[in-house]
Short mmCIF file of C-alpha atoms in Angstrom, two decimals:
data_model
loop_
_atom_site.label_atom_id
_atom_site.label_comp_id
_atom_site.label_asym_id
_atom_site.label_seq_id
_atom_site.Cartn_x
_atom_site.Cartn_y
_atom_site.Cartn_z
CA UNK A 1 64.67 97.99 82.52
CA UNK A 2 68.53 99.64 83.26
CA UNK A 3 70.73 97.70 85.42
CA UNK A 4 71.00 100.99 87.53
CA UNK A 5 67.51 100.41 88.67
CA UNK A 6 67.62 96.70 88.93
CA UNK A 7 67.32 95.42 92.69
CA UNK A 8 68.88 91.98 93.61
CA UNK A 9 67.60 89.45 96.15
CA UNK A 10 69.81 89.65 98.84
CA UNK A 11 69.60 86.91 101.72
CA UNK A 12 71.97 87.39 104.80
CA UNK A 13 73.11 83.37 105.97
CA UNK A 14 75.33 83.68 108.63
CA UNK A 15 77.52 86.62 110.85
CA UNK A 16 81.09 86.06 111.72
CA UNK A 17 83.42 88.30 114.07
CA UNK A 18 87.19 88.04 114.06
CA UNK A 19 88.81 89.54 117.10
CA UNK A 20 93.07 88.98 116.70
CA UNK A 21 94.72 92.01 117.03
CA UNK A 22 95.88 92.03 114.03
CA UNK A 23 93.10 90.42 112.42
CA UNK A 24 89.81 92.14 113.13
CA UNK A 25 87.12 92.32 111.02
CA UNK A 26 83.30 91.82 110.46
CA UNK A 27 81.87 89.54 108.04
CA UNK A 28 78.47 88.58 106.18
CA UNK A 29 77.89 85.35 104.48
CA UNK A 30 74.86 86.10 101.80
CA UNK A 31 73.39 84.96 98.70
CA UNK A 32 72.65 87.04 95.51
CA UNK A 33 69.87 86.20 93.38
CA UNK A 34 68.28 88.28 90.23
CA UNK A 35 71.73 90.04 89.46
CA UNK A 36 73.03 91.00 86.03
CA UNK A 37 76.45 89.19 86.46
CA UNK A 38 78.57 92.13 84.95
CA UNK A 39 80.90 92.50 87.69
CA UNK A 40 82.65 89.31 87.24
CA UNK A 41 85.62 87.36 86.74
CA UNK A 42 86.57 86.04 83.72
CA UNK A 43 88.81 82.90 82.82
CA UNK A 44 90.75 82.66 79.66
CA UNK A 45 93.80 80.82 77.87
CA UNK A 46 96.24 81.51 75.43
CA UNK A 47 95.75 79.10 72.43
CA UNK A 48 99.50 79.55 71.06
CA UNK A 49 100.83 79.19 74.62
CA UNK A 50 102.21 75.40 75.03
CA UNK A 51 102.90 75.66 78.53
CA UNK A 52 99.88 74.71 80.57
CA UNK A 53 101.59 76.67 83.79
CA UNK A 54 101.58 80.08 81.70
CA UNK A 55 98.28 80.02 79.64
CA UNK A 56 95.98 81.13 81.82
CA UNK A 57 94.67 84.31 82.80
CA UNK A 58 91.86 85.83 85.01
CA UNK A 59 90.36 89.23 84.31
CA UNK A 60 88.09 91.02 86.66
CA UNK A 61 85.69 93.20 84.33
CA UNK A 62 82.64 95.20 84.71
CA UNK A 63 80.18 95.59 82.00
CA UNK A 64 83.04 94.07 79.77
CA UNK A 65 85.85 96.47 81.08
CA UNK A 66 88.80 94.90 82.33
CA UNK A 67 89.78 96.25 86.01
CA UNK A 68 92.91 94.20 86.76
CA UNK A 69 94.50 90.98 84.90
CA UNK A 70 96.91 88.04 86.51
CA UNK A 71 98.52 85.45 84.25
CA UNK A 72 98.18 82.92 86.85
CA UNK A 73 100.63 80.78 87.99
CA UNK A 74 97.74 77.62 88.56
CA UNK A 75 99.55 76.83 91.92
CA UNK A 76 97.92 78.83 94.82
CA UNK A 77 101.57 79.14 96.64
CA UNK A 78 103.49 80.43 93.25
CA UNK A 79 103.22 84.31 92.34
CA UNK A 80 101.55 84.82 89.45
CA UNK A 81 101.86 88.09 87.10
CA UNK A 82 99.38 91.10 87.57
CA UNK A 83 98.85 93.37 84.95
CA UNK A 84 96.90 97.10 84.56
CA UNK A 85 93.53 96.78 83.63
CA UNK A 86 91.78 99.66 81.38
CA UNK A 87 90.10 101.39 84.58
CA UNK A 88 86.37 101.71 85.50
CA UNK A 89 84.05 102.84 82.67
CA UNK A 90 82.26 106.00 82.91
CA UNK A 91 79.05 104.79 82.63
CA UNK A 92 79.03 102.77 86.14
CA UNK A 93 76.58 104.84 87.78
CA UNK A 94 75.73 101.80 90.35
CA UNK A 95 79.27 102.19 91.77
CA UNK A 96 78.84 105.89 92.31
CA UNK A 97 75.67 105.52 94.18
CA UNK A 98 76.77 102.65 96.15
CA UNK A 99 80.16 104.42 97.47
CA UNK A 100 77.52 107.61 98.29
CA UNK A 101 75.59 105.57 100.21
CA UNK A 102 77.96 103.99 102.32
CA UNK A 103 79.80 107.33 103.03
CA UNK A 104 77.32 108.34 105.73
CA UNK A 105 77.59 105.93 108.99
CA UNK A 106 75.85 103.39 109.17
CA UNK A 107 74.71 100.73 111.80
CA UNK A 108 76.25 97.48 111.19
CA UNK A 109 77.48 95.08 108.07
CA UNK A 110 73.37 94.26 107.33
CA UNK A 111 72.65 98.22 106.74
CA UNK A 112 76.21 98.50 104.65
CA UNK A 113 75.26 95.59 102.64
CA UNK A 114 71.72 97.19 102.00
CA UNK A 115 73.40 100.38 100.83
CA UNK A 116 75.21 98.52 98.36
CA UNK A 117 72.41 97.23 96.52
CA UNK A 118 73.71 99.10 93.41
CA UNK A 119 76.80 97.14 92.97
CA UNK A 120 75.43 93.81 94.85
CA UNK A 121 73.08 93.97 91.54
CA UNK A 122 76.08 93.95 89.21
CA UNK A 123 77.55 90.56 90.59
CA UNK A 124 76.78 87.24 89.07
CA UNK A 125 73.78 85.23 91.10
CA UNK A 126 76.01 83.44 93.76
CA UNK A 127 77.09 83.19 97.34
CA UNK A 128 79.43 86.23 98.82
CA UNK A 129 81.11 87.42 102.12
CA UNK A 130 81.28 91.09 103.11
CA UNK A 131 83.83 92.14 105.12
CA UNK A 132 84.72 95.47 107.39
CA UNK A 133 88.40 95.34 107.63
CA UNK A 134 91.65 97.66 107.55
CA UNK A 135 93.67 97.29 104.57
CA UNK A 136 97.36 98.72 103.81
CA UNK A 137 97.51 100.86 101.22
CA UNK A 138 100.39 99.21 99.39
CA UNK A 139 100.57 96.25 97.12
CA UNK A 140 102.16 93.99 99.21
CA UNK A 141 105.61 94.06 98.21
CA UNK A 142 106.86 97.13 99.52
CA UNK A 143 105.11 99.75 97.08
CA UNK A 144 102.67 102.35 97.39
CA UNK A 145 99.28 101.02 95.88
CA UNK A 146 99.38 103.42 92.97
CA UNK A 147 103.00 103.10 92.55
CA UNK A 148 103.17 99.91 90.15
CA UNK A 149 103.66 99.10 86.59
CA UNK A 150 101.19 98.61 83.80
CA UNK A 151 102.77 95.50 82.27
CA UNK A 152 102.11 91.88 83.69
CA UNK A 153 104.85 91.95 86.95
CA UNK A 154 105.49 89.25 89.54
CA UNK A 155 103.04 89.91 92.51
CA UNK A 156 103.72 88.21 95.73
CA UNK A 157 100.16 89.20 96.83
CA UNK A 158 98.85 86.81 94.32
CA UNK A 159 100.03 83.87 95.88
CA UNK A 160 99.64 82.23 99.53
CA UNK A 161 102.76 82.44 101.60
CA UNK A 162 104.08 78.99 102.08
CA UNK A 163 107.17 77.63 104.38
CA UNK A 164 109.01 74.90 102.78
CA UNK A 165 110.68 73.94 105.73
CA UNK A 166 107.40 73.55 107.98
CA UNK A 167 105.00 72.59 104.81
CA UNK A 168 102.45 75.00 105.90
CA UNK A 169 100.91 78.49 104.75
CA UNK A 170 100.10 81.14 106.54
CA UNK A 171 96.78 82.94 106.51
CA UNK A 172 95.07 84.56 103.77
CA UNK A 173 92.69 87.60 103.32
CA UNK A 174 92.80 90.38 100.88
CA UNK A 175 94.14 93.22 102.71
CA UNK A 176 96.12 94.61 99.72
CA UNK A 177 95.26 96.98 97.26
CA UNK A 178 95.53 97.17 93.30
CA UNK A 179 93.86 100.24 91.84
CA UNK A 180 91.39 100.90 89.15
CA UNK A 181 91.66 104.42 88.32
CA UNK A 182 94.28 106.08 86.44
CA UNK A 183 96.87 108.09 88.08
CA UNK A 184 95.85 111.07 86.05
CA UNK A 185 93.03 111.41 88.28
CA UNK A 186 95.31 112.04 91.44
CA UNK A 187 93.75 115.57 93.15
CA UNK A 188 96.12 116.70 95.91
CA UNK A 189 93.75 118.93 97.65
CA UNK A 190 91.38 115.76 97.92
CA UNK A 191 94.11 113.61 99.88
CA UNK A 192 95.08 116.40 102.27
CA UNK A 193 91.15 116.97 102.84
CA UNK A 194 91.11 113.46 103.98
CA UNK A 195 94.28 113.55 105.90
CA UNK A 196 93.16 116.43 107.71
CA UNK A 197 90.36 114.14 108.96
CA UNK A 198 92.69 111.71 110.32
CA UNK A 199 94.75 113.94 111.85
CA UNK A 200 91.69 115.40 113.92
CA UNK A 201 90.67 112.01 114.66
CA UNK A 202 87.54 111.79 112.21
CA UNK A 203 86.61 108.16 110.94
CA UNK A 204 86.95 107.94 107.29
CA UNK A 205 84.12 106.35 105.14
CA UNK A 206 85.13 103.17 104.23
CA UNK A 207 86.52 102.49 100.69
CA UNK A 208 84.93 99.74 98.63
CA UNK A 209 87.19 96.83 96.97
CA UNK A 210 86.76 93.48 95.44
CA UNK A 211 88.89 90.39 96.92
CA UNK A 212 90.40 88.84 93.37
CA UNK A 213 93.99 87.21 94.04
CA UNK A 214 94.92 85.81 97.43
CA UNK A 215 96.12 88.67 99.47
CA UNK A 216 94.96 91.58 96.86
CA UNK A 217 91.58 93.63 96.61
CA UNK A 218 90.60 95.31 93.75
CA UNK A 219 89.84 98.98 94.96
CA UNK A 220 86.65 100.15 93.14
CA UNK A 221 86.23 103.33 94.89
CA UNK A 222 88.76 105.13 97.61
CA UNK A 223 91.94 105.71 96.03
CA UNK A 224 92.31 109.22 97.44
CA UNK A 225 91.40 107.96 101.34
CA UNK A 226 93.88 105.40 100.23
CA UNK A 227 96.37 108.05 99.52
CA UNK A 228 95.84 109.87 102.75
CA UNK A 229 96.41 106.68 104.87
CA UNK A 230 99.49 106.14 103.12
CA UNK A 231 101.01 109.43 104.08
CA UNK A 232 99.56 109.16 107.83
CA UNK A 233 100.96 105.64 108.65
CA UNK A 234 97.10 104.35 108.84
CA UNK A 235 95.08 101.53 107.66
CA UNK A 236 92.17 102.12 105.51
CA UNK A 237 88.63 100.79 106.48
CA UNK A 238 87.11 98.85 103.43
CA UNK A 239 84.18 96.96 102.84
CA UNK A 240 85.27 93.75 100.74
CA UNK A 241 83.12 91.81 98.53
CA UNK A 242 84.57 88.32 98.25
CA UNK A 243 83.20 85.23 96.55
CA UNK A 244 82.38 82.45 99.41
CA UNK A 245 85.18 79.76 99.92
CA UNK A 246 83.64 76.40 100.69
CA UNK A 247 84.96 73.05 102.05
CA UNK A 248 82.90 69.94 102.12
CA UNK A 249 80.87 67.77 99.26
CA UNK A 250 77.41 66.97 98.26
CA UNK A 251 75.03 68.61 100.64
CA UNK A 252 77.16 69.60 103.61
CA UNK A 253 78.98 72.53 102.33
CA UNK A 254 80.79 74.59 105.13
CA UNK A 255 81.54 78.44 104.52
CA UNK A 256 85.19 79.09 105.14
CA UNK A 257 85.51 82.51 107.03
CA UNK A 258 88.69 84.79 106.44
CA UNK A 259 90.05 83.60 110.03
CA UNK A 260 89.76 80.06 108.35
CA UNK A 261 87.06 79.26 110.82
CA UNK A 262 84.30 77.14 109.04
CA UNK A 263 80.56 77.19 109.61
CA UNK A 264 78.04 74.83 108.44
CA UNK A 265 75.05 77.00 107.77
CA UNK A 266 72.04 75.05 108.04
CA UNK A 267 69.16 74.48 105.23
CA UNK A 268 72.02 75.46 102.79
CA UNK A 269 72.34 73.28 99.63
CA UNK A 270 74.78 74.23 97.14
CA UNK A 271 75.33 72.65 93.88
CA UNK A 272 78.85 71.93 92.62
CA UNK A 273 78.54 74.06 89.35
CA UNK A 274 78.05 76.78 91.69
CA UNK A 275 81.64 76.21 93.12
CA UNK A 276 83.21 78.32 90.11
CA UNK A 277 83.55 82.04 90.40
CA UNK A 278 84.94 82.32 86.65
CA UNK A 279 82.62 82.78 83.74
CA UNK A 280 84.66 81.64 80.75
CA UNK A 281 85.87 83.60 77.92
CA UNK A 282 85.80 82.96 74.19
CA UNK A 283 87.70 79.91 73.76
CA UNK A 284 90.31 81.57 71.08
CA UNK A 285 90.31 84.92 72.55
CA UNK A 286 93.98 86.46 72.54
CA UNK A 287 95.75 87.09 75.61
CA UNK A 288 94.76 89.83 77.59
CA UNK A 289 96.96 93.37 77.19
CA UNK A 290 97.37 95.24 80.12
CA UNK A 291 96.52 98.96 79.92
CA UNK A 292 98.32 102.45 80.66
CA UNK A 293 96.62 103.57 83.58
CA UNK A 294 99.77 104.27 85.75
CA UNK A 295 102.35 107.06 83.99
CA UNK A 296 102.55 109.43 87.17
CA UNK A 297 105.85 109.75 89.27
CA UNK A 298 105.08 109.81 92.61
CA UNK A 299 106.69 112.23 95.11
CA UNK A 300 109.19 110.24 97.55
CA UNK A 301 106.77 110.62 100.49
CA UNK A 302 104.31 108.17 98.35
CA UNK A 303 107.30 105.98 97.50
CA UNK A 304 108.20 105.80 101.02
CA UNK A 305 105.21 105.32 102.77
CA UNK A 306 104.78 101.67 101.98
CA UNK A 307 107.71 101.07 104.51
CA UNK A 308 105.69 101.30 107.58
CA UNK A 309 103.18 98.51 106.38
CA UNK A 310 103.69 94.76 106.36
CA UNK A 311 104.18 93.09 103.35
CA UNK A 312 102.41 89.45 102.86
CA UNK A 313 104.56 87.39 104.62
CA UNK A 314 104.44 89.72 107.64
CA UNK A 315 100.51 90.22 107.08
CA UNK A 316 100.33 86.65 107.61
CA UNK A 317 102.47 86.40 110.48
CA UNK A 318 100.67 89.39 112.11
CA UNK A 319 97.21 87.40 111.77
CA UNK A 320 98.61 84.74 113.91
CA UNK A 321 100.12 86.86 116.47
CA UNK A 322 97.85 87.72 119.43
CA UNK A 323 99.45 90.60 121.11
CA UNK A 324 100.17 94.02 120.37
CA UNK A 325 103.68 94.33 121.34
CA UNK A 326 106.20 91.55 120.21
CA UNK A 327 107.15 89.76 123.70
CA UNK A 328 109.12 86.29 124.19
CA UNK A 329 105.90 85.10 125.75
CA UNK A 330 104.04 86.09 122.71
CA UNK A 331 106.36 84.30 120.48
CA UNK A 332 106.54 80.85 122.62
CA UNK A 333 102.51 81.19 122.16
CA UNK A 334 102.84 80.87 118.31
CA UNK A 335 101.80 78.08 116.84
CA UNK A 336 103.98 75.00 115.92
CA UNK A 337 105.50 74.60 113.61
CA UNK A 338 104.80 77.98 111.72
CA UNK A 339 106.76 79.43 114.85
CA UNK A 340 110.41 78.98 112.82
CA UNK A 341 109.18 81.04 110.03
CA UNK A 342 106.46 83.77 112.01
CA UNK A 343 109.09 84.94 114.98
CA UNK A 344 111.63 86.43 112.88
CA UNK A 345 109.35 87.87 110.45
CA UNK A 346 107.61 89.68 113.53
CA UNK A 347 110.73 90.87 114.99
CA UNK A 348 111.47 92.54 111.37
CA UNK A 349 108.31 93.97 111.06
CA UNK A 350 108.32 95.61 114.88
CA UNK A 351 111.57 96.79 114.30
CA UNK A 352 111.06 98.85 111.58
CA UNK A 353 107.83 100.87 112.98
CA UNK A 354 108.52 104.54 113.22
CA UNK A 355 107.88 104.72 117.08
CA UNK A 356 110.14 101.54 117.89
CA UNK A 357 113.77 101.53 119.21
CA UNK A 358 114.83 98.73 117.04
CA UNK A 359 117.97 98.35 118.84
CA UNK A 360 116.83 97.75 122.35
CA UNK A 361 113.87 95.54 120.94
CA UNK A 362 116.53 93.50 118.73
CA UNK A 363 118.77 93.49 121.94
CA UNK A 364 116.09 91.95 124.18
CA UNK A 365 115.92 88.64 121.54
CA UNK A 366 119.58 88.51 121.15
CA UNK A 367 120.75 86.57 124.14
CA UNK A 368 121.71 82.64 124.40
CA UNK A 369 118.20 81.44 125.55
CA UNK A 370 116.63 82.91 122.50
CA UNK A 371 115.25 80.29 119.81
CA UNK A 372 118.35 80.35 117.18
CA UNK A 373 116.19 81.86 114.15
CA UNK A 374 114.93 84.38 116.07
CA UNK A 375 118.26 85.59 117.16
CA UNK A 376 119.60 85.31 113.85
CA UNK A 377 117.15 87.77 113.10
CA UNK A 378 118.40 90.14 116.06
CA UNK A 379 121.83 89.56 114.98
CA UNK A 380 120.84 90.83 111.32
CA UNK A 381 119.10 93.92 112.73
CA UNK A 382 122.02 95.05 115.04
CA UNK A 383 124.09 94.69 112.44
CA UNK A 384 122.47 97.44 110.22
CA UNK A 385 123.05 100.07 113.29
CA UNK A 386 126.83 101.02 112.85
CA UNK A 387 129.29 102.49 115.22
CA UNK A 388 127.27 101.58 118.39
CA UNK A 389 129.27 100.67 121.36
CA UNK A 390 126.77 98.58 123.12
CA UNK A 391 126.49 96.43 119.66
CA UNK A 392 129.90 96.58 119.17
CA UNK A 393 130.87 94.77 122.40
CA UNK A 394 127.71 92.37 121.90
CA UNK A 395 129.49 91.11 118.78
CA UNK A 396 133.17 91.29 119.77
CA UNK A 397 131.97 89.28 123.25
CA UNK A 398 130.15 86.55 120.58
CA UNK A 399 133.22 86.22 118.53
CA UNK A 400 135.32 85.36 121.69
CA UNK A 401 133.20 82.92 122.78
CA UNK A 402 132.31 81.22 119.44
CA UNK A 403 134.69 78.95 117.95
CA UNK A 404 132.93 77.90 115.04
CA UNK A 405 133.82 80.05 111.68
CA UNK A 406 130.62 78.52 110.10
CA UNK A 407 128.16 79.22 112.69
CA UNK A 408 125.75 81.82 111.06
CA UNK A 409 125.68 84.54 114.08
CA UNK A 410 129.62 84.41 113.95
CA UNK A 411 129.44 85.11 109.92
CA UNK A 412 126.86 88.37 110.82
CA UNK A 413 129.08 89.83 113.56
CA UNK A 414 132.43 89.15 111.76
CA UNK A 415 130.81 91.59 108.99
CA UNK A 416 129.87 94.19 111.58
CA UNK A 417 132.20 96.44 110.77
CA UNK A 418 133.01 95.81 107.02
CA UNK A 419 131.25 99.30 105.81
CA UNK A 420 132.45 101.50 108.25
#
């Protein structure tokens, strides 16, 4: 029987909803049996590399075709090197069938899961999450998602955001995208049709992605919808398949939801061997070589579009923030000890938004009563707004009052006039 007609056995085990303003989503925890395992993560090592921190590679493959590579750092808080795959193989009707099935409206995640049966049947028998969330059409590092290098390049989206001062990590969920189609397939008219839908207030069919590396999802379908969202400055709805994460031991495992909440699923006993989600490649396989998918020079409107969206650090900060606008009340409600990292990051993000009055927002956080780390970011933002009498008066008054030449705020204020 061909893979196209093979139906997996799928069992939904639990449901979860996150409702934070910047971390909303619906999630299903489910088990797959009787599937083919041809959409999988493979692990390989470079036999000629003596450095154990640089000899390991992870490759997401479908029917043996690499979709993306990373040369992993071996440390969850250290960036890995990300490289282009070879693109989706042409003989993958399962993907097209699943994408067409979810293009029509569905009543909930359970119905979406049923419609995704063709692509679910390609996964290894295992435990997974299916999430319906909004993703950024960027790489998490200030670049339009399709405007990236082919060769191995350091990627912030492959690492957890770690604050060395507080010894904490920000929440991780794969809301940035990595393409699997060649830029030669780009069709401006198709992107424009999706842009028109957005302008008319019509919902876009969700894209389909596979969670691969920390903040990063590999986009299986929906490249032109992501293009439209980038140009319109909106998030892309995505159905994301993720290998389930667990904590615990023996027969008391808890599934870890994307918002880091944990849930014990009654009657589920997971063998330790099923904690591993990688398939070993041949022991003497050579290091994977990146493909040549990305050759197009993108128009400035695409290259500039990423500035509207959060980067990986900002996304982690937004996941912990409970309000739609930045207020002192919201800042004071942020968890400790992450507050010192999160608050300045949030101010920078909110000031960067097209509809924001960056000057007034920064001024509101520049007073003496504001925590130093947040006030410092406000000074930096104001220092970028030149030849403004109100900002000049603020900095002059501060320079008169502050006698410490090493005060970081004084240094920022003192250099305000340097480039005029």
